[in-house]
XYZ file of C-alpha atoms in Angstrom:
678
model
C 213.321 -14.441 73.168
C 211.966 -16.181 70.066
C 214.166 -19.078 68.944
C 211.852 -21.031 66.603
C 208.986 -19.543 64.593
C 206.111 -21.341 62.908
C 204.542 -19.437 60.010
C 200.858 -20.328 59.877
C 200.685 -19.631 56.163
C 202.084 -20.685 52.811
C 203.717 -19.506 49.601
C 205.294 -16.121 49.119
C 204.618 -14.650 52.555
C 205.997 -17.720 54.346
C 209.197 -17.527 52.271
C 209.500 -13.798 52.971
C 209.174 -14.278 56.753
C 211.688 -17.133 56.673
C 214.191 -14.791 55.012
C 214.116 -12.401 57.965
C 214.231 -15.283 60.434
C 217.466 -16.541 58.871
C 218.988 -13.067 59.217
C 217.987 -12.945 62.903
C 219.126 -16.480 63.722
C 215.605 -17.818 64.299
C 214.848 -21.374 63.158
C 211.760 -21.819 60.995
C 208.802 -24.191 60.865
C 206.492 -24.496 57.851
C 203.067 -26.058 57.628
C 201.718 -27.505 54.415
C 198.616 -29.086 52.965
C 198.864 -32.133 50.743
C 198.600 -29.807 47.740
C 201.698 -27.940 48.987
C 203.877 -30.940 49.838
C 206.556 -29.888 47.350
C 206.107 -26.111 47.653
C 209.006 -23.678 47.952
C 208.076 -22.564 51.482
C 208.298 -26.180 52.616
C 211.695 -26.612 50.991
C 213.048 -23.427 52.571
C 211.946 -24.122 56.147
C 214.143 -25.872 58.707
C 211.200 -28.082 59.755
C 207.816 -28.731 58.184
C 204.570 -30.188 59.534
C 201.900 -31.742 57.325
C 198.267 -30.629 57.557
C 196.325 -33.538 55.998
C 193.949 -32.454 53.270
C 193.722 -30.020 50.382
C 190.997 -27.445 51.078
C 191.888 -24.405 53.217
C 189.031 -25.264 55.566
C 190.741 -28.570 56.369
C 194.280 -27.201 56.617
C 195.381 -23.553 56.827
C 192.100 -22.459 58.440
C 192.309 -25.084 61.210
C 193.695 -23.174 64.168
C 193.809 -26.275 66.357
C 196.023 -28.083 63.847
C 198.331 -25.085 63.507
C 198.833 -24.788 67.266
C 199.447 -28.521 67.525
C 201.997 -28.271 64.697
C 203.886 -25.498 66.499
C 204.049 -27.515 69.715
C 205.071 -30.704 67.908
C 207.903 -28.931 66.058
C 209.210 -27.174 69.164
C 208.346 -23.647 67.987
C 207.928 -20.976 70.632
C 206.184 -18.374 68.424
C 203.642 -18.174 65.592
C 203.488 -15.616 62.765
C 200.181 -15.677 60.833
C 201.349 -13.919 57.630
C 198.377 -12.451 55.757
C 195.055 -14.000 54.793
C 193.788 -17.267 56.324
C 193.725 -16.798 60.145
C 195.907 -13.687 60.307
C 193.041 -11.531 61.615
C 191.269 -14.200 63.633
C 191.147 -13.269 67.326
C 190.231 -16.809 68.338
C 193.372 -18.170 66.718
C 195.556 -15.506 68.337
C 194.073 -16.375 71.718
C 194.622 -20.109 71.150
C 198.277 -19.476 70.280
C 198.817 -17.541 73.494
C 196.824 -20.037 75.605
C 199.242 -22.715 74.360
C 202.161 -20.737 75.814
C 203.380 -19.523 72.425
C 204.337 -15.975 71.413
C 201.819 -14.395 69.033
C 203.595 -12.245 66.446
C 200.725 -9.856 65.959
C 198.583 -7.265 67.700
C 196.772 -7.837 71.005
C 193.718 -10.076 70.839
C 191.502 -7.190 71.935
C 192.705 -5.008 69.063
C 191.989 -7.806 66.576
C 188.506 -8.270 68.022
C 187.746 -4.560 67.791
C 188.986 -4.252 64.213
C 188.151 -7.732 62.872
C 184.546 -6.774 62.189
C 184.450 -3.919 59.720
C 181.093 -2.844 61.104
C 182.370 -2.596 64.701
C 185.556 -0.894 63.492
C 183.540 1.834 61.814
C 181.604 2.469 65.004
C 184.886 2.759 66.913
C 186.411 5.107 64.339
C 183.331 7.313 64.374
C 183.751 7.696 68.129
C 187.397 8.698 67.511
C 186.289 11.337 64.935
C 187.906 9.459 62.037
C 185.960 10.310 58.822
C 184.082 7.358 57.318
C 181.280 6.318 54.995
C 178.007 5.544 56.745
C 176.922 1.897 56.352
C 173.700 1.059 54.500
C 171.301 -1.684 55.596
C 170.854 -3.914 52.516
C 167.335 -4.834 53.648
C 166.288 -1.176 53.689
C 168.309 0.073 50.708
C 166.551 2.064 47.975
C 167.508 3.064 44.467
C 168.757 6.366 45.871
C 171.467 4.470 47.806
C 172.974 2.945 44.657
C 175.655 2.086 43.761
C 176.533 0.035 46.847
C 179.658 -1.875 47.738
C 179.202 -5.163 49.606
C 182.131 -6.214 51.788
C 182.981 -9.156 54.016
C 182.993 -8.093 57.667
C 185.697 -10.582 58.690
C 188.351 -10.316 55.984
C 189.845 -8.556 52.995
C 191.713 -9.328 49.792
C 188.597 -8.715 47.686
C 186.863 -11.857 48.984
C 183.126 -11.336 49.327
C 183.158 -7.911 47.657
C 180.519 -6.931 45.101
C 179.461 -3.663 43.449
C 175.677 -3.481 43.117
C 174.181 -1.000 40.647
C 170.690 -2.499 40.309
C 168.371 -2.837 43.295
C 166.829 -6.024 41.879
C 170.218 -7.768 42.102
C 171.036 -6.691 45.659
C 169.741 -9.715 47.572
C 171.301 -12.302 45.268
C 174.623 -10.462 45.430
C 174.386 -10.382 49.240
C 173.863 -14.155 49.188
C 176.821 -14.705 46.849
C 179.086 -12.372 48.826
C 178.142 -14.081 52.089
C 178.894 -17.529 50.668
C 182.276 -16.404 49.359
C 183.160 -14.729 52.671
C 182.187 -17.829 54.644
C 184.398 -19.988 52.435
C 187.378 -17.641 52.703
C 187.175 -16.550 56.356
C 184.734 -18.884 58.069
C 182.374 -15.930 58.645
C 179.613 -15.026 56.205
C 178.761 -11.581 57.610
C 178.704 -8.876 54.945
C 177.772 -5.196 55.063
C 177.051 -2.470 52.526
C 178.326 1.066 52.129
C 178.116 3.705 49.377
C 180.390 2.987 46.437
C 182.526 6.017 45.609
C 183.066 6.319 41.870
C 186.636 7.065 40.775
C 187.923 6.984 44.331
C 191.530 6.254 45.267
C 192.585 3.518 47.658
C 195.196 5.095 49.930
C 196.543 3.503 53.095
C 198.917 4.289 55.932
C 201.328 1.728 57.369
C 201.517 1.879 61.159
C 204.028 0.235 63.480
C 203.496 0.307 67.251
C 205.308 -1.089 70.269
C 203.996 -1.995 73.687
C 205.315 1.206 75.258
C 202.888 3.591 73.523
C 204.957 4.636 70.500
C 203.112 4.579 67.159
C 204.857 5.185 63.850
C 202.931 6.279 60.756
C 205.158 5.129 57.899
C 203.914 7.280 55.051
C 201.225 6.473 52.513
C 200.696 3.839 49.852
C 198.452 4.039 46.801
C 196.758 0.745 45.913
C 194.136 2.026 43.476
C 194.900 -0.284 40.536
C 192.739 -3.284 41.385
C 191.014 -6.174 39.699
C 188.030 -7.821 41.357
C 188.762 -5.566 44.343
C 192.208 -7.117 44.723
C 195.266 -4.915 44.389
C 197.495 -5.297 41.324
C 199.988 -2.402 41.478
C 200.927 -0.517 44.657
C 203.348 2.291 45.347
C 204.797 4.443 48.124
C 204.423 7.260 48.714
C 200.957 7.791 47.234
C 201.486 10.326 44.418
C 199.662 13.617 44.050
C 198.487 14.145 47.637
C 198.945 17.583 49.159
C 200.634 17.949 52.535
C 197.369 18.753 54.269
C 195.723 15.522 53.110
C 198.806 13.475 53.984
C 198.708 14.967 57.469
C 195.014 14.139 57.948
C 195.581 10.545 56.834
C 198.600 10.171 59.112
C 196.776 11.600 62.117
C 193.700 9.427 61.513
C 195.864 6.291 61.241
C 197.676 7.045 64.494
C 194.347 7.774 66.197
C 192.958 4.448 64.974
C 195.968 2.532 66.331
C 195.874 4.325 69.659
C 192.120 3.805 70.008
C 192.582 0.022 70.174
C 195.916 -0.115 72.018
C 197.661 -1.477 68.957
C 201.016 -3.259 68.888
C 202.949 -4.527 65.858
C 202.433 -3.864 62.146
C 199.055 -2.815 60.804
C 197.503 -0.821 58.006
C 194.738 1.765 58.099
C 192.967 1.948 54.742
C 191.140 4.977 53.348
C 189.095 5.798 50.300
C 189.944 9.235 48.938
C 187.203 10.743 46.763
C 187.872 12.590 43.524
C 187.368 15.802 45.513
C 190.123 14.814 47.961
C 187.916 13.812 50.909
C 189.260 10.805 52.887
C 186.999 8.116 54.369
C 188.070 5.326 56.723
C 187.583 1.886 55.165
C 189.122 -0.592 57.593
C 192.180 -1.456 59.635
C 194.066 -4.594 58.677
C 195.548 -6.019 61.859
C 198.342 -7.831 60.051
C 201.172 -7.431 57.588
C 199.972 -6.309 54.143
C 200.898 -7.937 50.856
C 202.271 -4.580 49.686
C 204.509 -3.944 52.716
C 207.746 -4.165 50.624
C 207.212 -0.710 49.078
C 207.159 0.840 52.539
C 210.224 -1.165 53.544
C 212.072 0.084 50.482
C 211.220 3.749 51.036
C 211.954 3.751 54.777
C 214.854 1.284 54.766
C 213.129 -0.978 57.296
C 212.384 -4.672 57.755
C 208.801 -4.729 59.028
C 208.923 -8.447 59.805
C 211.990 -7.907 61.990
C 210.141 -5.096 63.797
C 207.140 -7.390 64.262
C 209.342 -10.036 65.860
C 211.095 -7.538 68.139
C 207.895 -5.896 69.356
C 206.421 -9.373 69.966
C 209.439 -10.014 72.204
C 208.575 -6.861 74.119
C 211.223 -4.547 72.681
C 210.386 -0.881 72.018
C 210.685 0.706 68.607
C 214.246 1.983 68.086
C 213.218 5.656 68.142
C 210.310 7.911 68.990
C 209.908 8.856 65.322
C 210.341 6.763 62.174
C 213.322 7.242 59.848
C 213.059 9.716 57.002
C 211.731 8.256 53.720
C 213.903 8.121 50.626
C 212.877 7.728 47.002
C 209.885 5.952 45.528
C 208.910 2.275 45.324
C 206.417 0.450 43.092
C 205.210 -3.144 43.409
C 203.461 -5.298 40.803
C 201.683 -8.528 41.641
C 202.449 -11.171 39.052
C 199.512 -13.564 38.699
C 198.950 -16.755 36.741
C 195.806 -15.448 35.084
C 194.502 -14.247 31.731
C 193.252 -10.639 32.052
C 191.744 -10.739 28.562
C 189.463 -13.594 29.611
C 187.820 -12.122 32.695
C 190.998 -12.587 34.777
C 190.663 -16.345 34.421
C 193.159 -18.083 36.751
C 195.652 -20.439 35.152
C 197.192 -23.666 36.390
C 199.949 -26.024 35.349
C 203.711 -26.418 35.400
C 205.823 -23.289 35.809
C 208.638 -24.451 33.567
C 210.964 -21.458 33.938
C 210.767 -18.391 36.171
C 213.546 -15.796 36.071
C 213.320 -12.093 36.970
C 216.406 -9.896 36.379
C 218.532 -9.714 39.523
C 219.840 -6.170 39.396
C 220.092 -3.063 41.603
C 216.759 -1.615 42.635
C 214.758 -4.799 41.936
C 213.373 -7.093 44.637
C 211.525 -10.365 44.085
C 209.241 -11.902 46.710
C 207.897 -15.253 45.530
C 206.749 -18.682 46.572
C 207.670 -20.359 43.281
C 210.691 -21.412 41.299
C 210.983 -22.957 37.852
C 209.766 -26.542 37.940
C 206.976 -25.890 40.468
C 203.307 -26.470 39.704
C 200.567 -23.851 40.032
C 197.611 -25.686 41.544
C 193.900 -25.003 41.807
C 193.505 -24.673 45.570
C 194.999 -21.251 46.310
C 195.382 -17.712 45.042
C 197.246 -17.668 41.688
C 199.777 -14.973 42.648
C 203.232 -16.071 41.513
C 205.306 -13.245 42.918
C 205.646 -9.599 43.801
C 208.223 -7.619 41.845
C 209.321 -4.389 43.538
C 211.392 -1.511 42.157
C 212.945 1.269 44.259
C 214.571 4.371 42.753
C 215.174 8.038 43.639
C 212.053 9.236 41.791
C 208.667 7.815 40.826
C 209.465 8.073 37.120
C 212.635 6.028 37.555
C 210.974 3.410 39.770
C 208.081 2.908 37.334
C 210.447 2.652 34.358
C 212.737 0.225 36.195
C 209.847 -2.055 37.194
C 208.325 -2.118 33.705
C 211.686 -3.005 32.192
C 212.360 -5.780 34.717
C 208.967 -7.354 34.045
C 209.482 -7.035 30.301
C 212.786 -8.912 30.517
C 211.550 -11.623 32.871
C 211.469 -15.171 31.491
C 208.245 -16.926 32.487
C 207.459 -20.205 30.778
C 204.259 -22.050 31.591
C 200.707 -20.826 32.211
C 199.513 -17.472 30.926
C 200.306 -14.584 33.300
C 199.332 -10.939 33.636
C 202.913 -9.818 32.897
C 202.061 -7.982 29.654
C 199.161 -6.207 31.363
C 201.459 -5.050 34.169
C 203.970 -3.629 31.713
C 201.252 -1.880 29.713
C 199.662 -0.507 32.898
C 202.955 0.912 34.167
C 203.460 2.663 30.819
C 199.884 3.930 30.439
C 199.673 7.741 30.285
C 197.178 7.902 33.166
C 199.454 5.851 35.413
C 202.659 7.655 34.541
C 200.878 10.962 35.205
C 199.572 9.735 38.566
C 195.905 9.850 37.516
C 194.875 6.871 39.629
C 191.559 5.491 40.852
C 189.917 2.125 41.448
C 188.107 2.278 38.098
C 191.361 2.208 36.088
C 190.836 -1.281 34.688
C 187.099 -0.764 34.166
C 188.033 1.971 31.685
C 191.273 0.690 30.182
C 191.302 -3.123 30.353
C 189.929 -3.651 26.846
C 192.584 -1.401 25.311
C 195.381 -2.834 27.472
C 194.545 -6.418 26.456
C 193.711 -5.734 22.792
C 195.366 -7.817 20.102
C 197.879 -5.059 19.482
C 199.124 -2.687 16.843
C 200.554 -3.709 13.457
C 203.993 -3.094 14.932
C 203.289 -5.543 17.734
C 202.021 -8.090 15.211
C 205.248 -7.690 13.216
C 207.298 -8.258 16.364
C 205.284 -11.379 17.169
C 205.705 -12.686 13.630
C 209.453 -12.116 13.854
C 209.483 -14.099 17.114
C 207.563 -16.898 15.383
C 210.173 -16.810 12.623
C 212.886 -17.262 15.253
C 210.964 -20.219 16.713
C 210.704 -21.830 13.271
C 214.396 -21.329 12.515
C 215.441 -22.699 15.893
C 213.248 -25.750 15.326
C 214.695 -26.220 11.840
C 218.221 -25.900 13.215
C 217.439 -28.570 15.788
C 216.340 -30.952 13.048
C 219.274 -30.161 10.723
C 221.961 -32.764 9.872
C 224.943 -33.060 12.186
C 227.184 -31.649 9.471
C 225.482 -28.279 9.861
C 225.817 -28.196 13.613
C 222.376 -29.647 14.370
C 221.768 -32.691 16.549
C 220.202 -34.864 13.854
C 221.962 -37.675 11.956
C 223.880 -36.844 8.789
C 222.008 -37.768 5.616
C 222.596 -37.533 1.876
C 220.789 -34.803 -0.015
C 220.622 -31.943 2.452
C 220.904 -29.578 -0.513
C 219.486 -30.038 -4.005
C 220.421 -28.429 -7.317
C 216.833 -27.666 -8.352
C 214.638 -25.234 -6.501
C 211.829 -26.746 -4.466
C 208.892 -25.425 -2.512
C 209.867 -23.824 0.819
C 209.367 -25.699 4.043
C 206.754 -24.298 6.401
C 205.992 -24.358 10.105
C 202.800 -23.033 11.660
C 202.436 -21.453 15.093
C 199.560 -20.109 17.121
C 200.307 -17.209 19.468
C 199.260 -17.746 23.092
C 197.047 -16.273 24.312
C 195.121 -14.701 21.490
C 195.095 -17.394 18.865
C 196.702 -15.500 15.945
C 198.287 -18.022 13.605
C 201.552 -17.534 11.731
C 202.902 -19.632 8.884
C 206.662 -19.315 8.541
C 208.248 -20.384 5.250
C 211.991 -20.973 4.903
C 214.497 -22.687 2.642
C 217.684 -24.543 3.485
C 220.786 -23.229 1.736
C 224.015 -24.945 0.613
C 225.387 -24.745 4.144
C 222.284 -26.430 5.580
C 221.232 -23.273 7.437
C 217.566 -22.244 7.186
C 216.697 -18.845 5.705
C 213.215 -17.282 5.957
C 211.302 -16.397 2.819
C 210.400 -12.989 4.250
C 213.954 -11.752 3.738
C 215.386 -11.425 7.256
C 219.108 -12.013 7.339
C 220.020 -14.950 9.587
C 223.194 -14.172 11.522
C 222.940 -17.256 13.723
C 220.447 -20.090 14.079
C 220.858 -22.728 16.756
C 218.216 -24.822 18.546
C 218.189 -22.451 21.522
C 219.197 -19.095 20.052
C 218.545 -17.155 16.844
C 219.950 -13.810 15.734
C 218.193 -11.967 12.905
C 218.868 -8.744 11.103
C 215.886 -6.889 9.687
C 215.811 -3.322 8.464
C 219.429 -2.948 9.503
C 218.610 -3.800 13.150
C 220.036 -6.903 14.808
C 217.827 -8.741 17.303
C 218.613 -11.713 19.520
C 216.051 -14.386 20.400
C 216.299 -17.110 23.019
C 214.077 -20.042 22.079
C 213.003 -22.765 24.507
C 210.664 -25.611 23.609
C 208.571 -27.727 25.947
C 206.507 -30.257 24.021
C 204.519 -28.369 21.385
C 205.110 -25.012 23.106
C 207.832 -22.607 21.974
C 208.850 -19.755 24.296
C 210.713 -16.908 22.610
C 212.379 -14.369 24.910
C 213.863 -11.076 23.754
C 215.132 -7.981 25.526
C 211.909 -6.180 24.600
C 209.312 -8.836 25.391
C 208.461 -12.520 25.432
C 206.215 -14.610 23.230
C 204.569 -18.000 23.579
C 203.553 -20.141 20.611
C 201.936 -23.512 20.092
C 203.400 -25.447 17.177
C 200.490 -26.579 15.019
C 200.363 -29.925 13.185
C 199.913 -30.004 9.442
C 196.498 -31.625 9.816
C 193.826 -31.286 12.504
C 192.877 -34.423 14.412
C 189.103 -34.902 13.951
C 188.930 -36.335 17.487
C 189.869 -32.935 18.859
C 186.824 -31.197 17.439
C 184.295 -29.880 19.940
C 180.559 -29.764 19.326
C 179.440 -26.182 18.607
C 177.774 -24.576 21.606
C 179.753 -26.634 24.116
C 180.442 -25.042 27.468
C 183.825 -26.285 28.675
C 185.334 -25.845 32.118
C 187.947 -23.058 31.724
C 189.906 -24.379 34.734
C 189.836 -27.246 37.232
C 187.341 -26.582 39.998
C 184.109 -27.513 41.734
C 180.589 -26.774 40.492
C 178.918 -24.847 43.325
C 175.537 -24.023 41.806
C 173.384 -23.922 38.669
C 170.981 -21.304 37.391
C 167.440 -21.728 38.677
C 165.479 -24.192 36.589
C 168.452 -25.182 34.478
C 167.711 -28.498 32.764
C 167.874 -29.944 29.240
C 165.261 -28.252 27.099
C 165.431 -24.942 28.932
C 165.607 -21.748 26.880
C 168.641 -19.575 27.656
C 169.770 -16.114 26.609
C 173.212 -15.177 25.315
C 175.450 -14.127 28.198
C 173.145 -15.628 30.847
C 175.049 -17.160 33.794
C 174.317 -20.891 33.772
C 176.923 -22.522 36.002
C 179.068 -21.243 38.876
C 182.483 -22.849 39.220
C 184.683 -22.359 42.297
C 188.451 -22.406 41.740
C 191.387 -20.691 43.456
C 189.113 -19.325 46.202
C 186.978 -17.383 43.692
C 183.666 -18.043 41.947
C 183.653 -18.011 38.132
C 180.503 -17.775 36.021
C 180.020 -19.968 32.959
C 177.862 -18.031 30.503
C 175.578 -19.127 27.676
C 177.504 -18.644 24.409
C 174.318 -17.818 22.492
C 170.563 -17.626 22.829
C 168.989 -21.002 22.285
C 168.137 -24.270 23.992
C 170.147 -26.216 26.549
C 170.396 -29.620 24.890
C 172.733 -31.304 27.390
C 173.750 -30.737 31.023
C 176.679 -32.591 32.576
C 177.230 -30.376 35.635
C 175.776 -30.693 39.119
C 176.577 -28.973 42.435
C 179.545 -30.608 44.119
C 180.963 -32.062 40.900
C 184.736 -31.629 40.564
C 185.851 -31.062 36.986
C 189.140 -30.796 35.125
C 189.995 -28.082 32.631
C 188.218 -28.699 29.328
C 185.498 -30.880 30.852
C 182.162 -30.635 29.017
C 179.643 -28.924 31.309
C 176.712 -28.295 28.980
C 175.687 -27.753 25.351
C 173.593 -24.841 24.064
C 172.174 -25.006 20.542
C 171.464 -21.655 18.878
C 167.878 -20.654 18.208
C 167.247 -19.914 14.492
C 166.829 -16.178 13.963
C 163.700 -16.379 11.718
C 161.815 -19.628 11.882
C 158.361 -20.817 12.856
C 157.804 -23.058 15.847
C 157.153 -25.984 13.493
C 160.356 -25.336 11.588
C 162.243 -25.147 14.862
C 160.871 -28.536 15.807
C 161.855 -30.164 12.509
C 165.169 -28.465 11.711
C 168.464 -28.738 13.589
C 169.571 -25.681 15.562
C 171.958 -23.272 13.916
C 175.136 -23.916 15.896
C 177.489 -21.920 13.730
C 178.219 -19.419 16.499
C 180.312 -20.907 19.257
C 181.868 -18.814 22.000
C 184.100 -19.896 24.898
C 182.267 -20.405 28.171
C 184.270 -17.773 30.011
C 183.300 -14.827 27.811
C 181.225 -12.118 29.490
C 179.726 -10.831 26.229
C 178.983 -12.860 23.119
C 177.232 -12.271 19.830
C 174.783 -14.999 18.845
């Protein structure tokens, strides 16, 4: 019987496992790196053990330290969560050799399925349909496009789509390096890339007595960088015949390796409806809550019970009910190549109401660091029908209050309401086709709503600076109202992200209350709340300020603004053509031959920066000459650090003129942009 469980993981999944442990009366042990010393999973655990260091390779990927932590804390079992060492057979064996219970599948099953290449050979022998692997060294143009994948892990790490044969070897090298950093194993393989395919998976649960449950299907087709963004159960639009083939193949895969515990068999379903085996994840999936919601199960509790040797409670799983949808909320900017964001999470509130579940590793006041994946939370909605579940989830996300770094919240809401998604027209190319439209600046109506929110921010700020006689916190002073008309007062705001600026003009009336020049009727204006009437419609705004940031929350959306000073500080100006670090990270490599004086082309990758377990390319903002280089492999940089300077090449000038005249640096583009116009 398990009495104390160490979770060899962090963040959201550790908190989720602890929740079940509390319900079952099992004490909990957390592990944490120095970067996670104040993290929520550490605060929620009964006991915590420090893993000295910051990098995953020094902490969460050190199996010897994790086993030692379990023994030191008196744990008698280890749950690996997902990611890190969750599919590492050597770690599972070390846990068992130490006399601890391994809450996962048998070591042999992990070994057989841990390598995607070996797993495919095994599935072929079991007559499970699959895509034939392609040897990258022997690939031809006829094999394109190809998908490179890490053999030892998932989560999108080490994955690349290759459409040009000339780029294949360098992409293999990059994928191998990323896989080695994420999983400690740089093996990668290639297979045909199926255009407009769907990612459909089957959750399996098996005990040690030979019973295997196939718990329906999940669709995980909406992905960015090969990482899932929105998942749902059951997968919509599949006919009964296809569902049966997927279920049978998943059960066959589990039985072929003598599986025990929770696992997932993943398939790619072509546009023609043909399923192909992708891989088996020998662990709990990030998206397991949608299956739990539909089947009314606690998969973590079942994992713990099967690890203790108990059988599944019945020969067949319970009947499913309703539909569930999950959205992964990330601290990232989708409009800027999914750039991860860091900083203080000042406020984080998701509506707590029927049908909504929140799995998270953060609370307001926590800090989003640079060392780990930027996922803040998973928000799950369960309802009787798909339409209701999708609507409920979109509305909950829309009403959430998230103050701090930029998130993908608006993209999630727009995706859930997109006609293709609501109609169930899903495939892995969804964001390739729709991202630009989903992250566009918006319609005139959206701009009007944002301006109205900026007006609320200005009025709340004015109310906060008003004399005490009018209800504001400031000191009373003579002359709050004057007999002669004067110019209106103004406040300027920049919308974040996006950069649209708004100038809000208002006047102070006899009662000391501010009134906007644009004619909205002010029903209430306090430092934290403003109520406006416009066009006969009353709207309420909650306004929160943190430094120069104003966060305006409404029942139909949230807005972030930066209050702008009246005058720009000359010291804040940046030299045109500067390439700035878009996030804290480590420079891992430079373009071949990159040195001051080198000629570069617009959009050419110059510098590779590693942050949050992903590589990010820093591109040349324009064609021209590299006039300064401040980056070198191994250099750790903070956000905004100057990495290099590119001076534009004059469009029509002789070589002599180029030598005598300064470069035209009028075009300056942020370093993170994928496409720029010189």
